[in-house]
XYZ file of N, CA and C in Angstrom:
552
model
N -163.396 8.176 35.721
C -162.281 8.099 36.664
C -161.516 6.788 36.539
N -161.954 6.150 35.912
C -161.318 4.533 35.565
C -162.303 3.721 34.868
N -161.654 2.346 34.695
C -162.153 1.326 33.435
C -162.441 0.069 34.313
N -162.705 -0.895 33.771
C -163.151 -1.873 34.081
C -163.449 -2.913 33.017
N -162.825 -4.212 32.794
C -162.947 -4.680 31.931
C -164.522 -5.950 32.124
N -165.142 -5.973 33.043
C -165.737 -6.416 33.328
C -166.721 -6.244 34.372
N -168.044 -6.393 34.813
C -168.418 -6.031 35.811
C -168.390 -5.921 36.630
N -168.177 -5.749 38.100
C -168.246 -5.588 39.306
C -169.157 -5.707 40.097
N -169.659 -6.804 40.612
C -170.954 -7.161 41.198
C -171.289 -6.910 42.688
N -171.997 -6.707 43.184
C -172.075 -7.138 45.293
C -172.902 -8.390 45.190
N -172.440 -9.363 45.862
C -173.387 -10.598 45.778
C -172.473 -10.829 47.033
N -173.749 -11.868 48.026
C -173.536 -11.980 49.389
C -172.904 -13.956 48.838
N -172.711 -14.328 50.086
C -171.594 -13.687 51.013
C -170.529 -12.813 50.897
N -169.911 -12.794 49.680
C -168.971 -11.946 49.309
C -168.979 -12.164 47.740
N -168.190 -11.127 47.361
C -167.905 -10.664 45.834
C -166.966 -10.122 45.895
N -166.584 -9.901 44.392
C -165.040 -9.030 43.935
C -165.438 -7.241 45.013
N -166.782 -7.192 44.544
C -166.752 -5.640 45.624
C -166.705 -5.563 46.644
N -167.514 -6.556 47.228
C -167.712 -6.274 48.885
C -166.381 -6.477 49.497
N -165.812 -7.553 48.781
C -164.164 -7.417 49.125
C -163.973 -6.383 48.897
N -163.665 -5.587 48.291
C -163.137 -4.579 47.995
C -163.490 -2.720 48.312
N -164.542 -3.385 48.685
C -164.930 -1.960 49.563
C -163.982 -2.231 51.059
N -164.645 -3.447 51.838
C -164.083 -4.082 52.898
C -162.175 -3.623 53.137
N -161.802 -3.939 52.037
C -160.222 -4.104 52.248
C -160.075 -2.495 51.960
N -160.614 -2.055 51.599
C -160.103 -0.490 51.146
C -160.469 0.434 52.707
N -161.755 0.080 53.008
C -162.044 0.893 54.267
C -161.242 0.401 55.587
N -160.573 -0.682 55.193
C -159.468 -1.176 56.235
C -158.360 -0.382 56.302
N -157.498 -0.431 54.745
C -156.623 0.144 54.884
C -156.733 1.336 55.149
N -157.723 2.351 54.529
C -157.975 3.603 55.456
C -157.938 3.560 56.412
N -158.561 3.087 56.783
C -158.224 3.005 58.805
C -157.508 3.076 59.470
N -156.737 1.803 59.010
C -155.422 1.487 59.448
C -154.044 2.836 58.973
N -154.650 3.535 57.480
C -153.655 4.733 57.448
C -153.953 5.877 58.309
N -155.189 5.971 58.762
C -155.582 7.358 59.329
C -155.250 7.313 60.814
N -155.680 5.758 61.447
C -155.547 5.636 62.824
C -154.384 5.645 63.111
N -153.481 4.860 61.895
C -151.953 4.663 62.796
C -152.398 3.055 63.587
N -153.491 2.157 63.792
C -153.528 1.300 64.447
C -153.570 -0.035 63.659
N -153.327 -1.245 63.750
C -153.624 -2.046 63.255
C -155.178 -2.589 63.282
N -155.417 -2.714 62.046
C -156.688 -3.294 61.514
C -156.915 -4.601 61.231
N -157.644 -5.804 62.362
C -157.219 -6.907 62.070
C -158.596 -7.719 60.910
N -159.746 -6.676 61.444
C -161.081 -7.282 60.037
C -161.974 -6.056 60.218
N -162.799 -5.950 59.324
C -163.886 -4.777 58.506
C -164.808 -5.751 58.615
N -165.726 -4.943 58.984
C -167.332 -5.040 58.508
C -168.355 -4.078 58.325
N -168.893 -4.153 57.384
C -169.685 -3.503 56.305
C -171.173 -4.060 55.755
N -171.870 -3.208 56.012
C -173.202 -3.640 55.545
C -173.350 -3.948 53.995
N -174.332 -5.253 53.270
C -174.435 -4.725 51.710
C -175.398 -3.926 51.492
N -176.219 -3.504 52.781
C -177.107 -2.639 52.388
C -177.001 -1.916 51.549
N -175.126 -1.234 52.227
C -174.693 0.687 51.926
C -174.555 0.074 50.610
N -174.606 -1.170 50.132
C -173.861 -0.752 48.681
C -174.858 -1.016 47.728
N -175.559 -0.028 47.054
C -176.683 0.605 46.321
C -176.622 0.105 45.192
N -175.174 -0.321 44.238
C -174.837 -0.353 42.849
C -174.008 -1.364 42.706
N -173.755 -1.609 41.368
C -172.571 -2.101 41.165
C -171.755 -1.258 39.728
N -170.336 -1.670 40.092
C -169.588 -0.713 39.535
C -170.260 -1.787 37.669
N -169.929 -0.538 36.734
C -169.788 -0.887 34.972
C -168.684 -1.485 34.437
N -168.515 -2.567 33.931
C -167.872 -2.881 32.626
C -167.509 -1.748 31.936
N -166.441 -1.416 31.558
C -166.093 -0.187 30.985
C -165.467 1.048 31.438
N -165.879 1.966 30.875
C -165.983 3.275 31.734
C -166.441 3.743 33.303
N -165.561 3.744 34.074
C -166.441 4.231 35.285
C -166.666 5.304 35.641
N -167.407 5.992 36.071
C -167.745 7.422 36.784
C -167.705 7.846 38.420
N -167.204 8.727 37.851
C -167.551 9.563 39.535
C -169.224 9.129 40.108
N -170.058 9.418 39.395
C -171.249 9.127 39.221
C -171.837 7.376 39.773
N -171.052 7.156 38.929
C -171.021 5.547 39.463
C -170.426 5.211 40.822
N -169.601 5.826 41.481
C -168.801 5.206 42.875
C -170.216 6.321 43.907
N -170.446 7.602 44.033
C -171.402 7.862 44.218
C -172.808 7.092 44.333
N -173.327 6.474 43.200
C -174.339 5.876 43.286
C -174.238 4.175 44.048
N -173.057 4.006 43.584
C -172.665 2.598 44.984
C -173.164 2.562 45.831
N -172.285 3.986 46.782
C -172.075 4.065 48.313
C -172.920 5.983 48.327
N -173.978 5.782 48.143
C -174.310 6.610 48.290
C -174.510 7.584 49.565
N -174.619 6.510 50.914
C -174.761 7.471 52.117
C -173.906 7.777 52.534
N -173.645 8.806 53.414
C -172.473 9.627 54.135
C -172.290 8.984 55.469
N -171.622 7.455 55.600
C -171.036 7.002 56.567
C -169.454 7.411 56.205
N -169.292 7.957 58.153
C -168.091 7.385 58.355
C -167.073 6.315 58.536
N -165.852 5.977 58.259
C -165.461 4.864 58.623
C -165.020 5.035 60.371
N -165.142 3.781 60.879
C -165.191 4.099 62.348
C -164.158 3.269 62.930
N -162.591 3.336 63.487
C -161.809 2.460 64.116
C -162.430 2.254 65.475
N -162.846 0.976 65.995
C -162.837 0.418 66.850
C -161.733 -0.992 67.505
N -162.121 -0.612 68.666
C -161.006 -2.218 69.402
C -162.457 -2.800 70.001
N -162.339 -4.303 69.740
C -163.440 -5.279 70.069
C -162.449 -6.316 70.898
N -162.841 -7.156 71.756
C -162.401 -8.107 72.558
C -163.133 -9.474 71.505
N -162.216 -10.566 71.213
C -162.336 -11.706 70.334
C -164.080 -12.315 70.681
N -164.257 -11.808 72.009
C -165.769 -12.942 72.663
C -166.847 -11.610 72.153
N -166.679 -10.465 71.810
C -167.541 -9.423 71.458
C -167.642 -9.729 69.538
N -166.728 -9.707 69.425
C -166.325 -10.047 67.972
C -167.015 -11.206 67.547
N -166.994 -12.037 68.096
C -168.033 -13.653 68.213
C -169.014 -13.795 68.117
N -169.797 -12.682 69.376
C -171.100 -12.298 69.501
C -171.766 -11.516 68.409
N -170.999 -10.496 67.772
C -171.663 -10.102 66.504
C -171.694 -10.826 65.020
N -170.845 -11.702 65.463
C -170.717 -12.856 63.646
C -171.939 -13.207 64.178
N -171.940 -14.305 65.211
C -173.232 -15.209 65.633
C -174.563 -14.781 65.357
N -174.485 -12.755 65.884
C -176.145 -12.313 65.429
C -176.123 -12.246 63.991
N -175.217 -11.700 63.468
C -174.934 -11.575 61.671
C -175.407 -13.188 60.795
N -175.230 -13.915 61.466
C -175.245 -15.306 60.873
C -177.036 -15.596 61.511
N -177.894 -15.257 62.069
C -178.762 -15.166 62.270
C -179.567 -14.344 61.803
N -179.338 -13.163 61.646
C -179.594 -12.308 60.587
C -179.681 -11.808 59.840
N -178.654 -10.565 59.327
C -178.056 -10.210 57.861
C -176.718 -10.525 57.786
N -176.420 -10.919 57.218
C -174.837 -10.787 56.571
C -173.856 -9.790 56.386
N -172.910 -9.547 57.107
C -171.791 -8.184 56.528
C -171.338 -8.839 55.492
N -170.726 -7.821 54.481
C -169.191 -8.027 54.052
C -167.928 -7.773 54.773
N -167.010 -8.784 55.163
C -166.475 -8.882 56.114
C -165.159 -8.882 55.159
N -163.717 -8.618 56.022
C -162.422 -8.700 55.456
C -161.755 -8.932 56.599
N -160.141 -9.566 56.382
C -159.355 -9.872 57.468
C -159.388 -11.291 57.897
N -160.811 -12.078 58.156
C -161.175 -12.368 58.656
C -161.448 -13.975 57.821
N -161.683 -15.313 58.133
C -162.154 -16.504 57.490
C -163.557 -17.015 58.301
N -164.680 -17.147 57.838
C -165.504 -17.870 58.616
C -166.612 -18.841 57.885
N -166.551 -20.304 58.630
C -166.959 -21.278 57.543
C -168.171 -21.505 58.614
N -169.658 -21.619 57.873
C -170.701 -21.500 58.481
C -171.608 -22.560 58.023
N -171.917 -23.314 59.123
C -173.208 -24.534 58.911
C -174.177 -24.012 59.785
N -175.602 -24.174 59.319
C -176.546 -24.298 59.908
C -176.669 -23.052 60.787
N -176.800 -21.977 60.364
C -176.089 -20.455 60.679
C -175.309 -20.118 61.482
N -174.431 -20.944 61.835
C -173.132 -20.875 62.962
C -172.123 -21.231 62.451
N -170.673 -20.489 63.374
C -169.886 -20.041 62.832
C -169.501 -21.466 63.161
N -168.689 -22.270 62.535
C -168.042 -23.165 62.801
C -166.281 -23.091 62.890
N -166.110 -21.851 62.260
C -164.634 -21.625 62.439
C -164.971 -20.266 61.824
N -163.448 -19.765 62.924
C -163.376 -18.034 62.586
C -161.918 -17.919 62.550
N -161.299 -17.501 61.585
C -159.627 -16.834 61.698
C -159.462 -15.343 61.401
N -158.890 -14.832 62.657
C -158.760 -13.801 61.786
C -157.026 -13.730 61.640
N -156.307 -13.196 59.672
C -155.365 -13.259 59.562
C -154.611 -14.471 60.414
N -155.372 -15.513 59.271
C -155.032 -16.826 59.659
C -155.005 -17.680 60.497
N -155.235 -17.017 62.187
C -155.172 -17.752 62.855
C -156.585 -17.600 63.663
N -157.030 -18.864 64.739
C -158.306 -18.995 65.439
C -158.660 -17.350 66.367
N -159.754 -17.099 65.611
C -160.379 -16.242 66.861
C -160.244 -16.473 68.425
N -159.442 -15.549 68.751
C -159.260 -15.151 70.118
C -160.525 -14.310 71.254
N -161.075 -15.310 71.890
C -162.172 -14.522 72.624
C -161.232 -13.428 73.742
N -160.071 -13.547 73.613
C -159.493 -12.525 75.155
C -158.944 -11.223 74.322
N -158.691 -11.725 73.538
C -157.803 -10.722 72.349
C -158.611 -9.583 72.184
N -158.007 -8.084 72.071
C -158.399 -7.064 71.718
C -158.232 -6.840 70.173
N -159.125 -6.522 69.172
C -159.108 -7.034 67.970
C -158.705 -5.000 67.474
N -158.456 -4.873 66.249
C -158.713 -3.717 65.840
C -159.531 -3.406 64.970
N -160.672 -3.251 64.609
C -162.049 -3.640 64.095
C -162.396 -2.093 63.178
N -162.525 -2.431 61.626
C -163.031 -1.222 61.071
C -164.573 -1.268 60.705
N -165.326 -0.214 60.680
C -166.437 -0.450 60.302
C -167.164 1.064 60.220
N -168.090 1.283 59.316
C -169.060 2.684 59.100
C -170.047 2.890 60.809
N -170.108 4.136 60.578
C -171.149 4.743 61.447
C -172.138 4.331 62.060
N -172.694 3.791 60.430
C -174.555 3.404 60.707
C -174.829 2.272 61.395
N -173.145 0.999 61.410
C -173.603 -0.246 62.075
C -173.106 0.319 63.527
N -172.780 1.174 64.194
C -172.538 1.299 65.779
C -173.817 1.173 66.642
N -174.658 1.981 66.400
C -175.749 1.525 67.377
C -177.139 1.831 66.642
N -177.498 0.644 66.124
C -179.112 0.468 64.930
C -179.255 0.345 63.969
N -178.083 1.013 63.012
C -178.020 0.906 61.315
C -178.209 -1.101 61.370
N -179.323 -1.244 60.172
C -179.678 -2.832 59.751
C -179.598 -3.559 61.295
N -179.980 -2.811 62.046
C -180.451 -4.067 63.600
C -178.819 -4.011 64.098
N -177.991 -3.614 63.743
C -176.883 -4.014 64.615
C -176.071 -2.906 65.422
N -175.741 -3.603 66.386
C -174.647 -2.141 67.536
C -173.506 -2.415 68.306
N -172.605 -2.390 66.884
C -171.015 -2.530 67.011
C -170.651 -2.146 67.713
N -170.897 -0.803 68.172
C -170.347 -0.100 69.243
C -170.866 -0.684 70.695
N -172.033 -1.269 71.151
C -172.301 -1.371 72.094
C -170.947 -2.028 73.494
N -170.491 -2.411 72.743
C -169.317 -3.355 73.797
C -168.059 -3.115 73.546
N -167.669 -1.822 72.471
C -166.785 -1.700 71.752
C -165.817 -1.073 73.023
N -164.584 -1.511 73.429
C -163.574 -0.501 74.401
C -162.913 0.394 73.726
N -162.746 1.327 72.675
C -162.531 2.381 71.854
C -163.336 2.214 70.868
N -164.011 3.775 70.452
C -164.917 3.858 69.440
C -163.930 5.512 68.619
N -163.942 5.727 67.669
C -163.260 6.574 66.836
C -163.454 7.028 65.738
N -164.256 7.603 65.283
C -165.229 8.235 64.000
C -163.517 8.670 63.197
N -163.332 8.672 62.076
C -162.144 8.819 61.730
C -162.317 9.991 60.653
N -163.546 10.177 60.517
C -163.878 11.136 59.300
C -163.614 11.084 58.179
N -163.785 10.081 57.518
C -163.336 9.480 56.130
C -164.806 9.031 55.817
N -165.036 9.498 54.524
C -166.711 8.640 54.071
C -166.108 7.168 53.322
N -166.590 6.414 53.070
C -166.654 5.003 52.996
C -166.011 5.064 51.522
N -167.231 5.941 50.915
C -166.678 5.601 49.437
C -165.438 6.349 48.709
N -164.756 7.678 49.529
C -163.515 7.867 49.789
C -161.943 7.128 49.432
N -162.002 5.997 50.156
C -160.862 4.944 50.321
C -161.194 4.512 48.589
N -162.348 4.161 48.379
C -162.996 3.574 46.658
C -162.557 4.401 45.488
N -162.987 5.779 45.589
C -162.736 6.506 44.636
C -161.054 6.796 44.434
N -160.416 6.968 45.897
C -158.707 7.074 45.647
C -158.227 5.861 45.044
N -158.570 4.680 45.035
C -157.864 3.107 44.872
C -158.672 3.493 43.262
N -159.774 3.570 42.691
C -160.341 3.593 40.821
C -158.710 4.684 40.397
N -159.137 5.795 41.317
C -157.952 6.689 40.276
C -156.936 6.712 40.496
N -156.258 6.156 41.576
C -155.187 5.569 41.236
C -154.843 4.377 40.399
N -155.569 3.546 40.591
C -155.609 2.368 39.421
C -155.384 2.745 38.363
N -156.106 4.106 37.725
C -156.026 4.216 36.420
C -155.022 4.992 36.007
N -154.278 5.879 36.515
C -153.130 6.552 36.814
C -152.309 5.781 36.565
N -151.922 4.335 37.229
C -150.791 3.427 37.007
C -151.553 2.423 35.881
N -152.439 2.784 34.936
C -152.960 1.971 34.164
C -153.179 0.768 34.074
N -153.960 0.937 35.131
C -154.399 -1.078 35.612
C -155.991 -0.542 35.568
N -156.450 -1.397 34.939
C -157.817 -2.087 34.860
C -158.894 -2.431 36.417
N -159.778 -1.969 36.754
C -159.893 -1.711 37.850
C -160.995 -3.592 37.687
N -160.186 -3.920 39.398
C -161.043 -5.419 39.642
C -160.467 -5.824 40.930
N -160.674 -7.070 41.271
C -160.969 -7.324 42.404
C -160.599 -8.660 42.754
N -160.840 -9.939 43.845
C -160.788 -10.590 43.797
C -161.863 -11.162 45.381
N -162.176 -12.451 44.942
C -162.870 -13.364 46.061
C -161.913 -14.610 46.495
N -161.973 -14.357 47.967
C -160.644 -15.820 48.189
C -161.610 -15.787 49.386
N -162.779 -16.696 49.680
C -163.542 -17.447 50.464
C -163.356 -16.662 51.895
N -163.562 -15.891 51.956
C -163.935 -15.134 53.212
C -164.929 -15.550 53.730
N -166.004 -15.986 53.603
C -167.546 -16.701 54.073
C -168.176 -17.829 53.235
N -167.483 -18.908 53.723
C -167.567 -20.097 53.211
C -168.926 -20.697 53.807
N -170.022 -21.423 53.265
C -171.155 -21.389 53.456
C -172.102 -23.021 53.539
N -172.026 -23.704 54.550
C -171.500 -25.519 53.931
C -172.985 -25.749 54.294
């Protein structure tokens, strides 16, 4: 379904993929809901693989994201949004998008989302899979969430349309890392 001139890795805090799962299940969101999407979060659990150097397969985006999460639009309030970096930074790590957060000593020391300081009053527009709403890897997005919205899109969906289109307009399928989880 597309090429790749190089590998495609998941490595925490972030990578060319986890970005890129992240930003893709955003913009889904944001196309299906009609709402603005201001950050994604995503387990690296879900992501099983990494894409090939070369040739890619159906087979291969499959074996990535192998489970059948939905992507889920939620609205979070900035002080709910806070509260789940803080357990994440204590615990596991998302792959996160939208979003800047520079972390000492497992706390957030700064959070932007789309450039500017996290707003604890602010109603955020928050994308994220199924499994993290209430237990998937210890966490429950949904618990405080004031709209929750199963959108019916599987995760790896948004992935497989962005490879074949890529290759359709004959671009080389890749990615990029611009310090989303800066780590001091």
């Amino acid at each position: 379904i597309g090429y790749s001139d190089h590998e495609i890795v998941e490595k925490k805090p972030e990578s060319e993929l986890s970005n890129m799962i992240v930003d893709l299940m955003m913009a889904a969101a944001r196309n299906e809901s009609g709402k603005e999407i201001h950050l994604g979060l995503l387990n690296f659990g879900g992501i099983r693989s990494d894409l090939p150097k070369g040739k890619i397969l159906l087979d291969d985006v499959e074996s990535m994201l192998p489970f059948n999460n939905n992507i889920v639009y939620m609205e979070m309030t900035g002080r709910e949004i806070r509260k789940q970096i803080d357990y994440m930074l204590q615990t596991k790590l998302l792959a996160t998008g939208g979003m800047k957060i520079v972390v000492k000593d497992k706390k957030a020391v700064r959070i932007k989302v789309n450039g500017e300081p996290l707003d604890d009053d602010k109603v955020y527009g928050v994308a994220t899979i199924t499994f993290l709403l209430r237990g998937g890897d210890d966490f429950n997005l949904g618990e405080n969430a004031l709209i929750i919205n199963d959108l019916g899109i599987l995760v790896r969906q948004p992935v497989l349309d962005h490879i074949i289109n890529e290759t359709k307009s004959g671009r080389m399928i890749g990615y990029k890392k611009d310090g989303r989880v800066i780590i001091r």
